[in-house]
CSV table of C-alpha atoms and ligand atoms in Angstrom, one decimal:
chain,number,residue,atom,x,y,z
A,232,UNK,CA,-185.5,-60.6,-61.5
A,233,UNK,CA,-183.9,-63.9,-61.8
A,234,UNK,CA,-185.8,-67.3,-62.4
A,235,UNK,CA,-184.5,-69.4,-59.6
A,236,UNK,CA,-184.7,-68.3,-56.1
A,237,UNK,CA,-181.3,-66.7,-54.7
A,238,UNK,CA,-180.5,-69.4,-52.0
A,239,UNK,CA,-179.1,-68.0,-48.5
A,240,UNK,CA,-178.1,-69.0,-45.8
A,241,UNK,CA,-178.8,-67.2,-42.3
A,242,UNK,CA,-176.2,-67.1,-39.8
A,243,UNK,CA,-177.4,-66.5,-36.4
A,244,UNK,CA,-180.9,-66.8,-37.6
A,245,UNK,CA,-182.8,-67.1,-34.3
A,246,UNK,CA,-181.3,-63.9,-33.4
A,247,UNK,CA,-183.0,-60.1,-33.1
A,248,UNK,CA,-181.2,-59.8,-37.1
A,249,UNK,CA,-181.6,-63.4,-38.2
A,250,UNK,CA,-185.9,-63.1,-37.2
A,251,UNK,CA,-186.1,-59.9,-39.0
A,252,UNK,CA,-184.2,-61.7,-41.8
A,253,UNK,CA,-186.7,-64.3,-42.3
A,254,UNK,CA,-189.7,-62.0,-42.0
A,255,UNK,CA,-188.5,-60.6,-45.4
A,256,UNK,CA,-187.7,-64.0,-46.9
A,257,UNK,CA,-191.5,-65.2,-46.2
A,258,UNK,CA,-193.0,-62.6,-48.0
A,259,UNK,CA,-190.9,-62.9,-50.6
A,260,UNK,CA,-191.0,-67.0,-51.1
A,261,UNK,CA,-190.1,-66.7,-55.2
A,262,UNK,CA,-187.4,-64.8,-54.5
A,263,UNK,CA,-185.6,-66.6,-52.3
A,264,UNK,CA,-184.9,-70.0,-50.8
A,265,UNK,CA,-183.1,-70.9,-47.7
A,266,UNK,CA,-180.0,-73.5,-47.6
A,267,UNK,CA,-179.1,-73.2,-43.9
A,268,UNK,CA,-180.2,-71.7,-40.6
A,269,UNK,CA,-178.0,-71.5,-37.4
A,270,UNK,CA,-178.2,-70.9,-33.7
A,271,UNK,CA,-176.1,-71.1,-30.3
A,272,UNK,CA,-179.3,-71.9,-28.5
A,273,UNK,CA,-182.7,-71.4,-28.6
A,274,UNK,CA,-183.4,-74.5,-30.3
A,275,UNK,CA,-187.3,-74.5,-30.2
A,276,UNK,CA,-187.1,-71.2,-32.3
A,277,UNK,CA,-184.7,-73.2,-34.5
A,278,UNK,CA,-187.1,-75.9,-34.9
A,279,UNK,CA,-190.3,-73.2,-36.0
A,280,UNK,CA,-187.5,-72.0,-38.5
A,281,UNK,CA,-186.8,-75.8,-39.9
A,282,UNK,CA,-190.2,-76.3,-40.1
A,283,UNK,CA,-191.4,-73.0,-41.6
A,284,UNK,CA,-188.6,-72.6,-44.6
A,285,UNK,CA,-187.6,-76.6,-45.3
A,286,UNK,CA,-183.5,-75.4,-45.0
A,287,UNK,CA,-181.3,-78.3,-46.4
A,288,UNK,CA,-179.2,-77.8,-42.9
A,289,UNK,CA,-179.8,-76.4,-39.6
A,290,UNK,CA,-176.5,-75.9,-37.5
A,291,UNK,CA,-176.2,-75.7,-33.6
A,292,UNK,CA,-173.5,-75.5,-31.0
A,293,UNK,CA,-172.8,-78.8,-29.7
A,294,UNK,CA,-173.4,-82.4,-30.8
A,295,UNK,CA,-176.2,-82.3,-27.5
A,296,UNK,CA,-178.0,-79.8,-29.1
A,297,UNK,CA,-177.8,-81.7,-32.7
A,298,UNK,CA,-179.2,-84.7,-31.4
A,299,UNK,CA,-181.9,-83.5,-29.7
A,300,UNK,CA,-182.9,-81.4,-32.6
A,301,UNK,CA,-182.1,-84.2,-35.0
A,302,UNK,CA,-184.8,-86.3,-33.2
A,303,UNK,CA,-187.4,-83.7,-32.9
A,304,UNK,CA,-186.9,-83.0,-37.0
A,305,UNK,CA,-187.2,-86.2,-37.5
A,306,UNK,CA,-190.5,-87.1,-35.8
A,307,UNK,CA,-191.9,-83.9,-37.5
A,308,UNK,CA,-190.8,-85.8,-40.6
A,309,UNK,CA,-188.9,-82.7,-41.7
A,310,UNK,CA,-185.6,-83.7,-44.4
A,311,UNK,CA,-183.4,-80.7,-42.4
A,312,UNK,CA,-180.1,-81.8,-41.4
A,313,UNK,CA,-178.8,-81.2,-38.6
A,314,UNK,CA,-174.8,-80.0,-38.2
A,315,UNK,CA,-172.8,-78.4,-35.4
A,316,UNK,CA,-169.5,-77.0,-34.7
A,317,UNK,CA,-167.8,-74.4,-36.4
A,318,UNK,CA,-166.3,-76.0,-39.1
A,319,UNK,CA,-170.5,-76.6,-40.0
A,320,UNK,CA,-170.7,-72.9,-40.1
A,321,UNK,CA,-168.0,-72.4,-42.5
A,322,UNK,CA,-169.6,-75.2,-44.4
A,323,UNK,CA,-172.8,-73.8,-45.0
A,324,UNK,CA,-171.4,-70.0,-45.3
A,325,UNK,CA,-169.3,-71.1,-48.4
A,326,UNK,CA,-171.4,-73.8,-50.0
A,327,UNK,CA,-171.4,-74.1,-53.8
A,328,UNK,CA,-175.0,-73.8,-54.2
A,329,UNK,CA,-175.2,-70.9,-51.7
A,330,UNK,CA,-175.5,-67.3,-53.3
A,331,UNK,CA,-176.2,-65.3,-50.1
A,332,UNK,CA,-175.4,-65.1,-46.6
A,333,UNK,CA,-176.7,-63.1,-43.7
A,334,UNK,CA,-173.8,-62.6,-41.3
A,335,UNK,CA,-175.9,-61.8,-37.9
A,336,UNK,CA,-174.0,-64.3,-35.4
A,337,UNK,CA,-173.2,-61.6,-32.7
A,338,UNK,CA,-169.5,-61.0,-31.7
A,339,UNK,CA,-166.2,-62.8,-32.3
A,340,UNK,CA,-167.4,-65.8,-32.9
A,341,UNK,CA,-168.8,-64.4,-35.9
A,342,UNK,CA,-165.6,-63.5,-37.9
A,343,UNK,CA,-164.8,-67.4,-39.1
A,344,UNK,CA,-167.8,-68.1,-41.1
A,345,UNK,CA,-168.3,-64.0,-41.9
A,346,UNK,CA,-165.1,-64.6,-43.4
A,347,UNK,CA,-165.7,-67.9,-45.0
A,348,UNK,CA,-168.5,-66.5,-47.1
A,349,UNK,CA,-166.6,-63.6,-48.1
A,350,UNK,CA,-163.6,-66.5,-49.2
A,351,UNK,CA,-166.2,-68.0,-51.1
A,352,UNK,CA,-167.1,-65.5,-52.7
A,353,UNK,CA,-171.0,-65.0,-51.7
A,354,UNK,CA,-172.8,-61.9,-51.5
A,355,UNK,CA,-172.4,-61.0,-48.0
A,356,UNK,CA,-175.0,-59.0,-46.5
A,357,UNK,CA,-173.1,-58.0,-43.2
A,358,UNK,CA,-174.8,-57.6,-39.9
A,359,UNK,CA,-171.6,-59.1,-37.6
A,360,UNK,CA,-169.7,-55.7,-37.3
A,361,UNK,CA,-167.1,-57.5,-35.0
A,362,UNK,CA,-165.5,-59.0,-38.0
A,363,UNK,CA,-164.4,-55.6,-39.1
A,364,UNK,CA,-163.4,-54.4,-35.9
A,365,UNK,CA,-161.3,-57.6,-35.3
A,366,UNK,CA,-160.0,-58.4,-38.8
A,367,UNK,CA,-161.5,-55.2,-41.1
A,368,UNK,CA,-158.0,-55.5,-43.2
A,369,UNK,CA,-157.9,-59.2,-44.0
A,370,UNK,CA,-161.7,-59.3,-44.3
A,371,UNK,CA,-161.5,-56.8,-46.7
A,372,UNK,CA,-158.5,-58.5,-48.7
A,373,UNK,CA,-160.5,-61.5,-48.8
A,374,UNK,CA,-163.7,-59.7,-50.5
A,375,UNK,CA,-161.4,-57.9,-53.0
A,376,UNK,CA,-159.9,-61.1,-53.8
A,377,UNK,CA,-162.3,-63.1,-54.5
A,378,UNK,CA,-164.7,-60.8,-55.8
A,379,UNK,CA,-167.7,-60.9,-53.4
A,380,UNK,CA,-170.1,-58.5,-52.6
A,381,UNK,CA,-170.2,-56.6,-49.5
A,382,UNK,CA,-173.8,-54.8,-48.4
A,383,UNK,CA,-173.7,-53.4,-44.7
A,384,UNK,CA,-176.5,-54.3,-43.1
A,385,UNK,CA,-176.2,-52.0,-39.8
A,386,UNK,CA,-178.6,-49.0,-40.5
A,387,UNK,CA,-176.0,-46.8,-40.5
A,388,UNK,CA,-173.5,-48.4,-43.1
A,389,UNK,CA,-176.4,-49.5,-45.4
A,390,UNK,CA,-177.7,-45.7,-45.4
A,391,UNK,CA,-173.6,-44.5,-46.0
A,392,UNK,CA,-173.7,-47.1,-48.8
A,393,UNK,CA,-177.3,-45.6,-50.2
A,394,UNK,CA,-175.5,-42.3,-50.5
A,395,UNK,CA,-172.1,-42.8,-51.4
A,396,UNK,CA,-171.1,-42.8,-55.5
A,397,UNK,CA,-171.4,-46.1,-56.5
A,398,UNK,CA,-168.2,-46.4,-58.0
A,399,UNK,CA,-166.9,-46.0,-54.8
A,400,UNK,CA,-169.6,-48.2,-52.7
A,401,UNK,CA,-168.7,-51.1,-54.6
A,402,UNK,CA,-165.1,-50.9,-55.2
A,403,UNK,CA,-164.0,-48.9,-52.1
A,404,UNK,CA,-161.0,-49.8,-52.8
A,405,UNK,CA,-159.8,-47.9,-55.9
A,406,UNK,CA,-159.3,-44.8,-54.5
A,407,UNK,CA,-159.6,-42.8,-51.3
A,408,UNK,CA,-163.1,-40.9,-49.8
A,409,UNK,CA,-161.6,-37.5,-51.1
A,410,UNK,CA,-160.9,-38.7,-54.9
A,411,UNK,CA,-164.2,-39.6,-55.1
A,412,UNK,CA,-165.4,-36.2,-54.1
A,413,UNK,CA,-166.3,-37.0,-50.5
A,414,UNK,CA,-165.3,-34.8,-47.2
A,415,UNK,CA,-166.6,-37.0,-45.0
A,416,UNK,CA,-169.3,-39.4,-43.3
A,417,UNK,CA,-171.3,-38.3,-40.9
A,418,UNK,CA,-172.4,-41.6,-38.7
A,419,UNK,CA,-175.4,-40.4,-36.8
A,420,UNK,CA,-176.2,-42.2,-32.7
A,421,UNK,CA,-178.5,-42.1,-30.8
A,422,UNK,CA,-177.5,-41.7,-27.9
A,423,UNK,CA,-179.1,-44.8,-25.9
A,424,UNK,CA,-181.2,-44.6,-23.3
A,425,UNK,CA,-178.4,-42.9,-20.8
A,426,UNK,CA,-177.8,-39.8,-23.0
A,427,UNK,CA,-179.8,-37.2,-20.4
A,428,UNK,CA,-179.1,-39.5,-17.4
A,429,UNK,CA,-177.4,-38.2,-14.4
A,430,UNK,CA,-173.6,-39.1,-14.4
A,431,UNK,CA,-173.7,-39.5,-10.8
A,432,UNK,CA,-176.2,-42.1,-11.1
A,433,UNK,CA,-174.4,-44.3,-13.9
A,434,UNK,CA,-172.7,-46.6,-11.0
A,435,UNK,CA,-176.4,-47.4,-10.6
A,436,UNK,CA,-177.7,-48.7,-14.1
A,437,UNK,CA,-179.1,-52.0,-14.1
A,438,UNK,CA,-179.3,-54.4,-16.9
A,439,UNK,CA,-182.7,-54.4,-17.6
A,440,UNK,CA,-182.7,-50.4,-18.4
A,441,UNK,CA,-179.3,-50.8,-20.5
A,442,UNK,CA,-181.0,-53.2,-22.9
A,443,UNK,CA,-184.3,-50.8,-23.0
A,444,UNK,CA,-183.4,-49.0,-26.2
A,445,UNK,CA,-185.5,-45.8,-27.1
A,446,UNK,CA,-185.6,-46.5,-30.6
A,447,UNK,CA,-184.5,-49.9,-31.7
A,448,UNK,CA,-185.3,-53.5,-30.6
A,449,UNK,CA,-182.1,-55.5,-30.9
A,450,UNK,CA,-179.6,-58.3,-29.1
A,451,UNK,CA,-179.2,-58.2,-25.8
A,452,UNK,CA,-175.0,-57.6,-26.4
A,453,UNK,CA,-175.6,-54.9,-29.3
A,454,UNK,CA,-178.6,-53.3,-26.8
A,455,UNK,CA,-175.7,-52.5,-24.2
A,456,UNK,CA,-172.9,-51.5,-26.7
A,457,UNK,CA,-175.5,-48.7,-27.9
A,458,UNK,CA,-176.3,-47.9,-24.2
A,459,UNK,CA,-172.4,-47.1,-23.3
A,460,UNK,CA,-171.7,-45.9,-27.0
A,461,UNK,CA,-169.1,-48.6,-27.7
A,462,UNK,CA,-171.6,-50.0,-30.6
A,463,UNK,CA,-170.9,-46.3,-32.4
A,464,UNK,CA,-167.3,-46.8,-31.7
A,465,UNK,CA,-167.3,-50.3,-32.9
A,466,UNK,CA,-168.9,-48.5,-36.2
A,467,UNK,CA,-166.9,-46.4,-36.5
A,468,UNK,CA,-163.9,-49.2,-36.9
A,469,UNK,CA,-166.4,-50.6,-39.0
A,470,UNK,CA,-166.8,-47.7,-41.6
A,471,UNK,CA,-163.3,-47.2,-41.7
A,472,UNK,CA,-163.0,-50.6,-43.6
A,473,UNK,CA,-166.1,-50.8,-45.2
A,474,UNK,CA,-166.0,-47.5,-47.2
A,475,UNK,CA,-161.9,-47.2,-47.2
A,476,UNK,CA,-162.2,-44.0,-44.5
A,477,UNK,CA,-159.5,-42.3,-42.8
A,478,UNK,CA,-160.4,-41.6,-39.0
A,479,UNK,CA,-160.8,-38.1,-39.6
A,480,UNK,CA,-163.3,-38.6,-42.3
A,481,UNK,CA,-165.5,-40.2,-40.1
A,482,UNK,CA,-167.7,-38.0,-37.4
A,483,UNK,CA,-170.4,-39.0,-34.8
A,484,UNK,CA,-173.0,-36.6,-34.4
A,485,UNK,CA,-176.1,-37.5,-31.9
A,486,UNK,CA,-179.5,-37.7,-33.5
A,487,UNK,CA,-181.7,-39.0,-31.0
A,488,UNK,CA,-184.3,-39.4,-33.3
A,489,UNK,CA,-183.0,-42.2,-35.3
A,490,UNK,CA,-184.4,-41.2,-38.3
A,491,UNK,CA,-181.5,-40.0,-40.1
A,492,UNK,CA,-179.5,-43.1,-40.3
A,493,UNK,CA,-176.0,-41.5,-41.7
A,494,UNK,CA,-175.3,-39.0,-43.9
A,495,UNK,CA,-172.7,-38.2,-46.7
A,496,UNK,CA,-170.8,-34.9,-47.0
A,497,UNK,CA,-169.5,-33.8,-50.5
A,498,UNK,CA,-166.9,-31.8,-51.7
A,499,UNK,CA,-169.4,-29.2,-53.4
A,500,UNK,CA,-171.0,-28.9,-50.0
A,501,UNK,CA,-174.1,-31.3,-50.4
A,502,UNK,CA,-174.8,-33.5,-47.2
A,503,UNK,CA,-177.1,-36.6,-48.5
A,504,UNK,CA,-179.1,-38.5,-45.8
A,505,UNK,CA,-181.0,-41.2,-45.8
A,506,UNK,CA,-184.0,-41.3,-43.7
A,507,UNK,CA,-186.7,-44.2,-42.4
A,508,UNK,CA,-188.7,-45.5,-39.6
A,509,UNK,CA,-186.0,-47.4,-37.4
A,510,UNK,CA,-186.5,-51.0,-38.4
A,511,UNK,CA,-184.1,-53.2,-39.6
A,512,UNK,CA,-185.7,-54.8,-42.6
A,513,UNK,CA,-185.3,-51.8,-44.6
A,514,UNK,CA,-181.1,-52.7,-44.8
A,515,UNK,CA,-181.6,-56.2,-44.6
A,516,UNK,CA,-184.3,-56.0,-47.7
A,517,UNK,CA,-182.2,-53.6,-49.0
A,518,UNK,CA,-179.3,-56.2,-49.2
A,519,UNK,CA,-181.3,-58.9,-50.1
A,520,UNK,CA,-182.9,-57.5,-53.2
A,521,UNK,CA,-179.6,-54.7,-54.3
A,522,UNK,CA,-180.2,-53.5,-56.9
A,523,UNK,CA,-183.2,-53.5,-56.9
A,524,UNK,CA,-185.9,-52.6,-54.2
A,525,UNK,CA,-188.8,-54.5,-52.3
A,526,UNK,CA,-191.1,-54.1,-49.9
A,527,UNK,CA,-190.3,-55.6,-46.0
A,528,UNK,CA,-193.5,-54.3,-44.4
A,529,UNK,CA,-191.8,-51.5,-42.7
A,530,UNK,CA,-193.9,-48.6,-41.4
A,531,UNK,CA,-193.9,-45.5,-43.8
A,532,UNK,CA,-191.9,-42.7,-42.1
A,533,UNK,CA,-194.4,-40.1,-41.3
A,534,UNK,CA,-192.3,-36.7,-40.7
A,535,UNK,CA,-195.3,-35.0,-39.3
A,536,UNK,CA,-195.2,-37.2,-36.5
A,537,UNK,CA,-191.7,-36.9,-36.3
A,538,UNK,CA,-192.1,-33.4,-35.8
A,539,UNK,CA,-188.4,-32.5,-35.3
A,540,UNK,CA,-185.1,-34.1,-36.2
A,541,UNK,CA,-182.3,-32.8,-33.4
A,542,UNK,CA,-178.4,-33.1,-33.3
A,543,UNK,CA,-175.5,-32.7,-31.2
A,544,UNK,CA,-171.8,-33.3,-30.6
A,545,UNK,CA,-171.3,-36.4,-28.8
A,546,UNK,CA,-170.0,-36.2,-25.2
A,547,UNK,CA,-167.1,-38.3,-24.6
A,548,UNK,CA,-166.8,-37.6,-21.0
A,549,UNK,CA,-170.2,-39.5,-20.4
A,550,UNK,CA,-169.2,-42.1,-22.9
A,551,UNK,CA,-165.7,-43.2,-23.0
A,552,UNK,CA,-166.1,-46.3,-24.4
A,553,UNK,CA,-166.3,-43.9,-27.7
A,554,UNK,CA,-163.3,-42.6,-27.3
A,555,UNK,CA,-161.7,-45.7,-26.8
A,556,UNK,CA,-162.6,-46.9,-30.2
A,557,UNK,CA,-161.1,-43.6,-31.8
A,558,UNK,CA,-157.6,-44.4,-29.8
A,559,UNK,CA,-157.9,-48.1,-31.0
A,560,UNK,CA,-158.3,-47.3,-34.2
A,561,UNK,CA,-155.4,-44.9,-34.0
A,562,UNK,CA,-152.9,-47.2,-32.4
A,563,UNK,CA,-153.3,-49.6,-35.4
A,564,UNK,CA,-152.1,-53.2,-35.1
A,565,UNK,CA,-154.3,-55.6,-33.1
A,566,UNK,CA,-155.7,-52.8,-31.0
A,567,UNK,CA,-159.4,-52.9,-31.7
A,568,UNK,CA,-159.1,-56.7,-31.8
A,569,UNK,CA,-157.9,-56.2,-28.3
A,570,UNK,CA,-161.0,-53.5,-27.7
A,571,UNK,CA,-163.8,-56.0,-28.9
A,572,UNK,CA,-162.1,-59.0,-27.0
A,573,UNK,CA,-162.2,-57.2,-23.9
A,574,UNK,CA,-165.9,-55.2,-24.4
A,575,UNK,CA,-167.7,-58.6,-25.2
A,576,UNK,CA,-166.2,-60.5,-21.8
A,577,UNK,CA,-167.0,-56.8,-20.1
A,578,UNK,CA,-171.0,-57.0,-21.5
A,579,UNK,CA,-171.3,-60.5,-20.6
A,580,UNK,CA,-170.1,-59.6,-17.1
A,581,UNK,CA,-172.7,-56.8,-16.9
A,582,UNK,CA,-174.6,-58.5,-18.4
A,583,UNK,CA,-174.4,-61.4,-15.1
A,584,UNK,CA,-174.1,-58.7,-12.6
A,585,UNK,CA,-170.7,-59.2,-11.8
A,586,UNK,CA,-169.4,-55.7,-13.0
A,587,UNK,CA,-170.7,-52.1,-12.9
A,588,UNK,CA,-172.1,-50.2,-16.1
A,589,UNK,CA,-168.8,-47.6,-15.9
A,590,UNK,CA,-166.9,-50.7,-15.4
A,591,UNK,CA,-167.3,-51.9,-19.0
A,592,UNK,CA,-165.2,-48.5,-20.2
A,593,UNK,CA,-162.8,-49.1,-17.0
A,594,UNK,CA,-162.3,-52.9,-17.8
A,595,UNK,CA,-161.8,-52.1,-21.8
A,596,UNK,CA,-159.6,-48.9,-21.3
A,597,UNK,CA,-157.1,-51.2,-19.0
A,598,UNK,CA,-156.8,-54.5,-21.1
A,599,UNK,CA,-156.1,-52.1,-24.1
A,600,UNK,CA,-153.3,-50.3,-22.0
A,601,UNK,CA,-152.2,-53.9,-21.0
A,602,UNK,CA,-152.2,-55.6,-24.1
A,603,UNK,CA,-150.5,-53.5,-26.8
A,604,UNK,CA,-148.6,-53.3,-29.3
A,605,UNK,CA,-149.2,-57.0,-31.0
A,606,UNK,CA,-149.4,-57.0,-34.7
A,607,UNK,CA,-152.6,-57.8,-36.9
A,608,UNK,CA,-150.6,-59.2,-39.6
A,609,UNK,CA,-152.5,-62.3,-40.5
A,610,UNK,CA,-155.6,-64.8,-38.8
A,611,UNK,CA,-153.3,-66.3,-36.4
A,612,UNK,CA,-152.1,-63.3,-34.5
A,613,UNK,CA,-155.3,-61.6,-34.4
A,614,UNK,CA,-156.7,-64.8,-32.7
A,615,UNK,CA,-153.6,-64.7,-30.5
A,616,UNK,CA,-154.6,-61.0,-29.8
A,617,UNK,CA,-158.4,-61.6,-28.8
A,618,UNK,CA,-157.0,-64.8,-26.7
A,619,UNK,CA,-154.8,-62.6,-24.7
A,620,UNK,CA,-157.6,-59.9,-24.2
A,621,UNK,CA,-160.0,-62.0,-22.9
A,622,UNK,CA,-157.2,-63.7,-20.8
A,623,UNK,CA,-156.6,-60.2,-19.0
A,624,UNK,CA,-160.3,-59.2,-19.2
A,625,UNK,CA,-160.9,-62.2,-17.1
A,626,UNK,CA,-157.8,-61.7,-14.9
A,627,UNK,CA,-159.3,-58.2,-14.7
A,628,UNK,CA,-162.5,-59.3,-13.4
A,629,UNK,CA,-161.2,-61.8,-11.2
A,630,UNK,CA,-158.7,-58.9,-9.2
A,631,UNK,CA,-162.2,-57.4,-8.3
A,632,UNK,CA,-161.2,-54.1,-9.9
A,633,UNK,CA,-164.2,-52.3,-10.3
A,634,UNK,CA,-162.8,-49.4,-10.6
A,635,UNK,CA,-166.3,-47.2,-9.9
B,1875,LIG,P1,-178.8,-61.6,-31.1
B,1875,LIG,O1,-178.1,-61.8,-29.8
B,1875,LIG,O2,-180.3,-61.3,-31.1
B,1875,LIG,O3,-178.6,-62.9,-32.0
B,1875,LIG,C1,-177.3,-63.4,-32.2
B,1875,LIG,C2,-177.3,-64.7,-33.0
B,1875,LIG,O4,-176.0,-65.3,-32.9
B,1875,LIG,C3,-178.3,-65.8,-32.4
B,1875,LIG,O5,-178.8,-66.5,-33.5
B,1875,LIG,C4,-177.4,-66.7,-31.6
B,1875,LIG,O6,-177.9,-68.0,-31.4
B,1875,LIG,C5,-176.1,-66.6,-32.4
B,1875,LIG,N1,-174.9,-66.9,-31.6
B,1875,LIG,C6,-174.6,-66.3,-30.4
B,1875,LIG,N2,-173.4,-66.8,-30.0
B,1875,LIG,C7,-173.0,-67.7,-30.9
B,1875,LIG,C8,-171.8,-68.5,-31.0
B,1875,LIG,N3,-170.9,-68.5,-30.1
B,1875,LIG,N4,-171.7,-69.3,-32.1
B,1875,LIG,C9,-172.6,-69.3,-33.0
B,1875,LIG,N5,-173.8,-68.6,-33.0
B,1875,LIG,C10,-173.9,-67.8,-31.9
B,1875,LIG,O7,-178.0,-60.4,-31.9
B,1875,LIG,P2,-178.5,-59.4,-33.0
B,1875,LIG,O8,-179.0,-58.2,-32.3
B,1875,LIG,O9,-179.3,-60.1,-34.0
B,1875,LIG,O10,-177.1,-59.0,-33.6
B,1875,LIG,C11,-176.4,-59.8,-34.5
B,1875,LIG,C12,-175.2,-59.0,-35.1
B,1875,LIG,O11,-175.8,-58.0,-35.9
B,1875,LIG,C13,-174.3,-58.4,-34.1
B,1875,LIG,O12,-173.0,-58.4,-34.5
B,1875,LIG,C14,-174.8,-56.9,-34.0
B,1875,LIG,O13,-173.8,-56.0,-33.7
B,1875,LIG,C15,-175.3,-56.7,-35.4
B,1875,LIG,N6,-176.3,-55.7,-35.6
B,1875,LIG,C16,-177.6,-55.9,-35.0
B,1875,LIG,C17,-178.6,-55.0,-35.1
B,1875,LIG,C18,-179.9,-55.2,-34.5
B,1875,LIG,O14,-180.8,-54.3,-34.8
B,1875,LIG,N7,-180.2,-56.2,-33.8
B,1875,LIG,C19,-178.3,-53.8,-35.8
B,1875,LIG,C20,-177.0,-53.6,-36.4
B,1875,LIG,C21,-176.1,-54.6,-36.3
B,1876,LIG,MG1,-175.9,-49.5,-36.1
């Protein structure tokens, strides 16, 4: 290993990602040093953070938020400045000195410093899966341009990436899947908690049990995307940049286990998994340290206890929100821009009680009838694309259409 400390910065850091993030980074304190830590809100968990890793910035929301912060740094005698805005975020994603970043800000708002850092040229260790699904080609054509390196930090990517050759995991680019002797990927789900639920009940689900995850403990947003199966939808958008897949490479099979978290079909026949207990700071230290491997205090997997690993074809009757994601993808354009625009104003509506669990598919399914056809050229029209999303989402909403 290097001398000096690889310097990160930790987007989103008082997040379910950005917590698990620093858990690795304190047991590994010669390893790695941190430049900047950022939060929407939250800011007493921000504060711990300052105090705990000594950042050279801490960035917030709005200039409120700074001040307040500011002052309660400064008392504490900490040297941690305090930024906000997103033009801070972008500052401290593609900073010189910087040679990581952890993109784990959840949704949209994501994509501009995701895609600073990749600009820049860092080694992006990518959590923010939104980025892909709103911008996967011109993310992509910023990484091979300026030579940064991309390590997926969602379980299922990072265990594609473990498997794949690495020729083609690092330079996905050069050739297709198939030239490089792969059939296809197999990206396993869980199901969520509402896989053996009755249909007839679904009008029913609450909050509270759509963020009660069987297997993982994650973000509130990401906790509903897995319940209605948009999350492996949005993955599956995700993989088709990330590893240069054709739709009809990719397959979802149902694992409810989560122990197998992808798996790798070859052209001689082989299928390669990679296994572990389901805890994020196996991807995240496996980014962190690539190529080489540490340890991030995860429990051993103990496949007695397991017992049994079962699978099964995903039902897209039950989830539609999965089969909206395949047609996005499909349709091309701004499409899944439109499909993640519309989702994340349909969670946050769930989310507030103002719209039913089958409402997120209904809501999503009719703002991407509605707004289609726009192009995905460059930045500018993709915002345009999300913009006019929301727009109808809200509109949506507002008509009372609950449509269940
Ligand atoms: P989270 O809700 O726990 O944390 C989100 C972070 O983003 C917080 O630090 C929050 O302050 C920040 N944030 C929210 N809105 C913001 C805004 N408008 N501007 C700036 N910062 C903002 O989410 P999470 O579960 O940690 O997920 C983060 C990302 O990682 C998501 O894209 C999610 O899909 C992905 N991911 C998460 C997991 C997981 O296990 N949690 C697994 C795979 C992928
Ligand atoms: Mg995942």
């Amino acid at each position: 290993m290097s001398a000096s400390p690889r310097t990160l910065t930790v987007l989103g850091s008082t997040g379910s990602i950005g917590v698990s993030t620093l858990d690795v980074v304190a047991r590994y304190p010669e390893r790695y040093r941190i430049h900047a830590l950022t939060g929407a809100t939250q800011l007493d968990r921000l504060f711990e953070q300052a105090q705990a890793f000594r950042p050279r910035f801490v960035v917030v929301l709005d200039e409120a938020s700074a001040e307040q912060l500011a002052t309660r740094l400064k008392a504490a005698g900490s040297q941690t400045e305090v930024l906000c805005g997103e033009a801070a975020l972008e500052q401290v994603a593609a900073a010189p000195e910087v040679c990581t970043v952890m993109a784990a800000i959840v949704g949209a708002a994501g994509m501009k410093p995701t895609l600073a850092a990749a600009r820049a040229g860092k080694r992006v260790l990518l959590a923010n899966k939104e980025t892909l699904v709103l911008a996967g080609r011109l993310f992509m054509d910023e990484v091979k341009a300026s030579g940064a390196e991309l390590l997926p930090i969602d379980s299922e990517h990072n265990a594609i990436f473990q498997v794949l050759p690495r020729a083609h995991r690092e330079h996905p680019y050069a050739q297709g899947l198939r030239e490089s002797g792969v059939k296809r990927i197999l990206l396993t789900a869980s199901g969520g908690p509402f896989r053996t639920r009755a249909l007839d009940t679904f009008a029913a689900i609450t909050p509270a049990e759509a963020v009660k995850h069987p297997n993982w403990s994650m973000g509130r947003k990401i906790s509903v995307d897995s319940a209605s199966m948009m999350n492996k939808g949005l993955e599956v958008i995700e993989a088709r940049w990330l590893f240069n897949a054709q739709p009809d490479e990719i397959s979802v099979v149902v694992h409810p286990q989560s122990i197998v978290h992808s798996m790798v079909e070859y052209a001689d026949g082989s299928v390669l998994a990679q296994m572990g207990s389901p805890d994020m700071r196996t991807p995240i230290a496996y980014g962190m340290a690539y190529p080489e491997r540490i340890d991030p205090g995860v429990k051993p997997l103990d496949l007695f206890s397991v017992g049994r690993l079962d699978f099964e074809a995903p039902d897209l009757a039950r989830f539609p929100c999965l089969r909206l994601a395949f047609e996005a993808l499909a349709a091309g354009g701004a499409a899944t821009a439109v499909l993640n625009a519309a989702n994340e104003v349909a969670v946050a509506a769930f989310l507030d009680g103002r719209l039913s669990f089958p409402g997120i598919a209904a809501l999503s399914e009719a703002v991407l009838e509605q707004v289609s056809g726009l192009p995905a050229g460059d930045l500018e029209s993709l915002l345009l694309a999300d913009g006019a999303a929301r727009e109808a989402a809200r509109a949506w909403l507002a008509r009372g259409e609950r449509a269940c």
